[in-house]
Amino acid sequence: MAQTTDNAAIAETLKALEIISENAGTSTGLQTSNSGTLITSVSPVDGKDIASVTQTTPEEYEQVVQTAAEAFKVWRVMPAPQRGEVVRQFNEELRRLKEPLGKLVSYEMGKSYQEGLGEVQEMIDICDFAVGLSRQLHGLTMHSERPGHRMYEQYHPLGIVGIISAFNFPVAVWSWNTALAWVCGDVCIWKPSEKTPLTGIACQKIAARVFAKNNLPEGISCLINGDYTVGELMTKDERVPLVSATGSTRMGKQVAQTVGARLGKSLLELGGNNAIIVTPDSDLKMTVIGAVFGAVGTAGQRCTSTRRLIIHESIYDKVKNAIVDAYGQLRIGNPLDENNHVGPVIDKDAVKNYQNALTKVVEEGGKILVEGGVLEGEGYESGCYVKPAIAEAENHYEIVQHETFAPVLYLMKYSGEVENAIELQNGVRQGLSSAIMTNNLREAERFLSVAGSDCGIANVNIGTSGAEIGGAFGGEKETGGGRESGSDAWKVYMRRQTNTINYTTELPLAQGIKFDL
Ligand code: UN1
């Protein structure tokens, strides 16, 4: 058994999630097999090792793919509404386990307990959505140009869907993919982030129990563990027709190239560099809430986190002062303590990136408005707690163009019309989320128009983060172009087939071609 934490409350949480057995005492050790490289999950909350899991070997991966392929033969022929019923049962388990799962997300990843619960709520919501969808996997019917012919399209499942997810939403993003893929008739192989393997195991256990209870094969939901080398087993594998990957743009480019080289499909949801435009007609109170939550929520580690505020020069000082004041009230500390707003970043590398961003922005001519720094002393022993910082900066700075996954917010001014702000907002390589704060209908509509925001998400009087599952989620440019979760994102998990049926005794050819024998 691997090294463990002595945290009794966390041991209870792991028992509730059946990651460790009831009689495991306060030890949380866990190994999924007896051999192989160990991946230790370290909590950024207190720096303690929670437990270790073994990295999946290529031989184990081979078994997983075969189990999944077998399971697909059973699952694909089950009527979609019946698959929806299984997802409904999975959802009931999520509702029952919302608190322990939310707590484990918070402890393993470092986001606040409230946000951990919110993340599980996203899982619950997407499952609700998927259950309804299981009766709505509609295709269209077309009018054939030939008499006595019927033409329509139908959607069939793809097969094995590979899911590579990131540490920052360790469970929700998996569920956006699986809940839809499952009702579509696909089976899933999931590689969670090697930084958060335990939440992966918790979800897999929940799913496995539900499938077993319904006498369904275990391969419908599969888990593999490890770093990018394990992910590569899937991206290179022709038996995996779709790979859905969430994470950095660097990772996404690798995935796209490898999957593209074999003409597979990839669904990419990558980095963002999200801005809120604050116009003279904005509501100051709403702006402060939206911007501060967007910038410091999840310690700035959402792909939708607010990185830039583009403020009209006429109100710049007023907005700046209100935001700086609000930062003065932030409580940083243990995310399981509900009094705290901001928890740790994921690890020491993230701390370095944060420090590097603050050094670079000053080197490039920026001015620090709210000083950053790494917190030390009691409660901060993990070394991963940083102070949310604000800098005045210009959009063209190299560091501003870059997504830093930490609570660093850049403030910049625009003058004149809203188009000038939109140009700055669009003037980055990423295109995930964007927002405008305004009570001016004309400005809002210009921001949403064809000449407006170029992002996958464009909000009015809402911040950049916190999207609901009902809409399609994802973005353009270096964000990768994929869409997950709501709307018609389900279509990417299915293959479309056009069917034409001739119910006459003649065989007329399309386009009026004559071919008489
Ligand atoms: C992510 O950071 O990868 O819109 C997902 C949001 C959340 C999801 C973020 N619903 O902020």
PDB file of N, CA, C and O and ligand atoms in Angstrom, residues 122 166 168-169 173 176 246 269 301-305 405 432 457 464-469 473, ligand 1:
ATOM      1  N   GLU A 122     -22.757  20.431 -11.884  1.00  0.00           N
ATOM      2  CA  GLU A 122     -22.666  20.417 -13.358  1.00  0.00           C
ATOM      3  C   GLU A 122     -22.817  18.998 -13.888  1.00  0.00           C
ATOM      4  O   GLU A 122     -23.401  18.771 -14.948  1.00  0.00           O
ATOM      5  N   ALA A 166      -8.543  17.624 -17.711  1.00  0.00           N
ATOM      6  CA  ALA A 166      -7.541  18.426 -17.003  1.00  0.00           C
ATOM      7  C   ALA A 166      -7.829  18.429 -15.501  1.00  0.00           C
ATOM      8  O   ALA A 166      -8.922  18.053 -15.067  1.00  0.00           O
ATOM      9  N   ASN A 168      -8.292  20.950 -13.528  1.00  0.00           N
ATOM     10  CA  ASN A 168      -9.045  22.073 -12.943  1.00  0.00           C
ATOM     11  C   ASN A 168     -10.536  21.798 -12.808  1.00  0.00           C
ATOM     12  O   ASN A 168     -11.200  22.324 -11.928  1.00  0.00           O
ATOM     13  N   PHE A 169     -11.073  20.987 -13.710  1.00  0.00           N
ATOM     14  CA  PHE A 169     -12.449  20.487 -13.563  1.00  0.00           C
ATOM     15  C   PHE A 169     -12.339  18.969 -13.645  1.00  0.00           C
ATOM     16  O   PHE A 169     -12.650  18.361 -14.658  1.00  0.00           O
ATOM     17  N   VAL A 173     -15.925  17.842 -16.531  1.00  0.00           N
ATOM     18  CA  VAL A 173     -15.665  17.771 -17.968  1.00  0.00           C
ATOM     19  C   VAL A 173     -15.789  16.322 -18.461  1.00  0.00           C
ATOM     20  O   VAL A 173     -16.290  16.058 -19.553  1.00  0.00           O
ATOM     21  N   TRP A 176     -19.483  15.769 -18.901  1.00  0.00           N
ATOM     22  CA  TRP A 176     -20.055  16.390 -20.119  1.00  0.00           C
ATOM     23  C   TRP A 176     -19.887  15.438 -21.293  1.00  0.00           C
ATOM     24  O   TRP A 176     -20.755  15.339 -22.158  1.00  0.00           O
ATOM     25  N   THR A 246      -9.267  18.100 -23.109  1.00  0.00           N
ATOM     26  CA  THR A 246      -9.357  19.409 -22.456  1.00  0.00           C
ATOM     27  C   THR A 246      -8.010  19.677 -21.803  1.00  0.00           C
ATOM     28  O   THR A 246      -7.474  18.804 -21.117  1.00  0.00           O
ATOM     29  N   GLU A 269     -10.942  21.373 -26.325  1.00  0.00           N
ATOM     30  CA  GLU A 269     -11.375  22.510 -25.507  1.00  0.00           C
ATOM     31  C   GLU A 269     -10.138  22.947 -24.751  1.00  0.00           C
ATOM     32  O   GLU A 269      -9.739  22.358 -23.757  1.00  0.00           O
ATOM     33  N   GLN A 301      -7.869  29.298 -12.182  1.00  0.00           N
ATOM     34  CA  GLN A 301      -7.503  28.098 -12.960  1.00  0.00           C
ATOM     35  C   GLN A 301      -8.676  27.517 -13.744  1.00  0.00           C
ATOM     36  O   GLN A 301      -8.744  26.314 -13.950  1.00  0.00           O
ATOM     37  N   ARG A 302      -9.623  28.369 -14.141  1.00  0.00           N
ATOM     38  CA  ARG A 302     -10.642  27.901 -15.088  1.00  0.00           C
ATOM     39  C   ARG A 302     -10.173  28.294 -16.474  1.00  0.00           C
ATOM     40  O   ARG A 302      -9.521  29.339 -16.636  1.00  0.00           O
ATOM     41  N   CYS A 303     -10.578  27.528 -17.461  1.00  0.00           N
ATOM     42  CA  CYS A 303     -10.243  27.992 -18.809  1.00  0.00           C
ATOM     43  C   CYS A 303     -11.086  29.209 -19.147  1.00  0.00           C
ATOM     44  O   CYS A 303     -10.757  29.959 -20.061  1.00  0.00           O
ATOM     45  N   THR A 304     -12.152  29.443 -18.365  1.00  0.00           N
ATOM     46  CA  THR A 304     -12.989  30.623 -18.568  1.00  0.00           C
ATOM     47  C   THR A 304     -12.623  31.780 -17.626  1.00  0.00           C
ATOM     48  O   THR A 304     -13.323  32.803 -17.605  1.00  0.00           O
ATOM     49  N   SER A 305     -11.580  31.625 -16.832  1.00  0.00           N
ATOM     50  CA  SER A 305     -11.208  32.678 -15.866  1.00  0.00           C
ATOM     51  C   SER A 305     -11.014  34.018 -16.571  1.00  0.00           C
ATOM     52  O   SER A 305     -10.517  34.074 -17.696  1.00  0.00           O
ATOM     53  N   PHE A 405      -2.260  30.194 -15.913  1.00  0.00           N
ATOM     54  CA  PHE A 405      -3.315  29.526 -15.147  1.00  0.00           C
ATOM     55  C   PHE A 405      -3.150  29.845 -13.661  1.00  0.00           C
ATOM     56  O   PHE A 405      -2.750  29.004 -12.850  1.00  0.00           O
ATOM     57  N   LEU A 432     -12.039  31.670 -26.251  1.00  0.00           N
ATOM     58  CA  LEU A 432     -13.032  30.902 -25.500  1.00  0.00           C
ATOM     59  C   LEU A 432     -14.201  31.762 -25.023  1.00  0.00           C
ATOM     60  O   LEU A 432     -15.298  31.692 -25.555  1.00  0.00           O
ATOM     61  N   ILE A 457     -18.014  31.863 -26.511  1.00  0.00           N
ATOM     62  CA  ILE A 457     -18.979  32.307 -25.501  1.00  0.00           C
ATOM     63  C   ILE A 457     -18.903  33.827 -25.438  1.00  0.00           C
ATOM     64  O   ILE A 457     -17.809  34.395 -25.330  1.00  0.00           O
ATOM     65  N   THR A 464     -17.033  36.108 -17.391  1.00  0.00           N
ATOM     66  CA  THR A 464     -16.627  35.163 -18.436  1.00  0.00           C
ATOM     67  C   THR A 464     -16.745  33.710 -18.002  1.00  0.00           C
ATOM     68  O   THR A 464     -16.784  32.810 -18.844  1.00  0.00           O
ATOM     69  N   SER A 465     -16.769  33.461 -16.691  1.00  0.00           N
ATOM     70  CA  SER A 465     -16.778  32.065 -16.240  1.00  0.00           C
ATOM     71  C   SER A 465     -18.168  31.672 -15.768  1.00  0.00           C
ATOM     72  O   SER A 465     -19.059  32.504 -15.640  1.00  0.00           O
ATOM     73  N   GLY A 466     -18.334  30.380 -15.499  1.00  0.00           N
ATOM     74  CA  GLY A 466     -19.593  29.916 -14.932  1.00  0.00           C
ATOM     75  C   GLY A 466     -20.667  29.632 -15.952  1.00  0.00           C
ATOM     76  O   GLY A 466     -21.861  29.856 -15.711  1.00  0.00           O
ATOM     77  N   ALA A 467     -20.284  29.103 -17.119  1.00  0.00           N
ATOM     78  CA  ALA A 467     -21.271  28.783 -18.152  1.00  0.00           C
ATOM     79  C   ALA A 467     -22.199  27.658 -17.689  1.00  0.00           C
ATOM     80  O   ALA A 467     -21.785  26.771 -16.946  1.00  0.00           O
ATOM     81  N   GLU A 468     -23.445  27.713 -18.121  1.00  0.00           N
ATOM     82  CA  GLU A 468     -24.402  26.639 -17.823  1.00  0.00           C
ATOM     83  C   GLU A 468     -24.190  25.487 -18.804  1.00  0.00           C
ATOM     84  O   GLU A 468     -23.771  25.718 -19.939  1.00  0.00           O
ATOM     85  N   ILE A 469     -24.580  24.277 -18.407  1.00  0.00           N
ATOM     86  CA  ILE A 469     -24.341  23.125 -19.276  1.00  0.00           C
ATOM     87  C   ILE A 469     -25.257  23.088 -20.503  1.00  0.00           C
ATOM     88  O   ILE A 469     -24.993  22.375 -21.454  1.00  0.00           O
ATOM     89  N   PHE A 473     -20.368  24.355 -25.159  1.00  0.00           N
ATOM     90  CA  PHE A 473     -19.229  24.959 -24.468  1.00  0.00           C
ATOM     91  C   PHE A 473     -17.942  24.733 -25.256  1.00  0.00           C
ATOM     92  O   PHE A 473     -17.602  23.589 -25.578  1.00  0.00           O
TER      93      PHE A 473
HETATM   94  C1  UN1 B   1     -13.007  24.605 -17.661  1.00  0.00           C
HETATM   95  O1  UN1 B   1     -12.417  25.459 -17.005  1.00  0.00           O
HETATM   96  O2  UN1 B   1     -12.357  23.765 -18.358  1.00  0.00           O
HETATM   97  O3  UN1 B   1     -17.863  27.897 -17.494  1.00  0.00           O
HETATM   98  C2  UN1 B   1     -14.467  24.404 -17.631  1.00  0.00           C
HETATM   99  C3  UN1 B   1     -17.250  27.544 -16.481  1.00  0.00           C
HETATM  100  C4  UN1 B   1     -17.458  26.133 -16.013  1.00  0.00           C
HETATM  101  C5  UN1 B   1     -16.636  25.169 -16.780  1.00  0.00           C
HETATM  102  C6  UN1 B   1     -15.198  25.518 -16.949  1.00  0.00           C
HETATM  103  N1  UN1 B   1     -18.848  25.801 -16.162  1.00  0.00           N
HETATM  104  O4  UN1 B   1     -16.519  28.282 -15.866  1.00  0.00           O
END
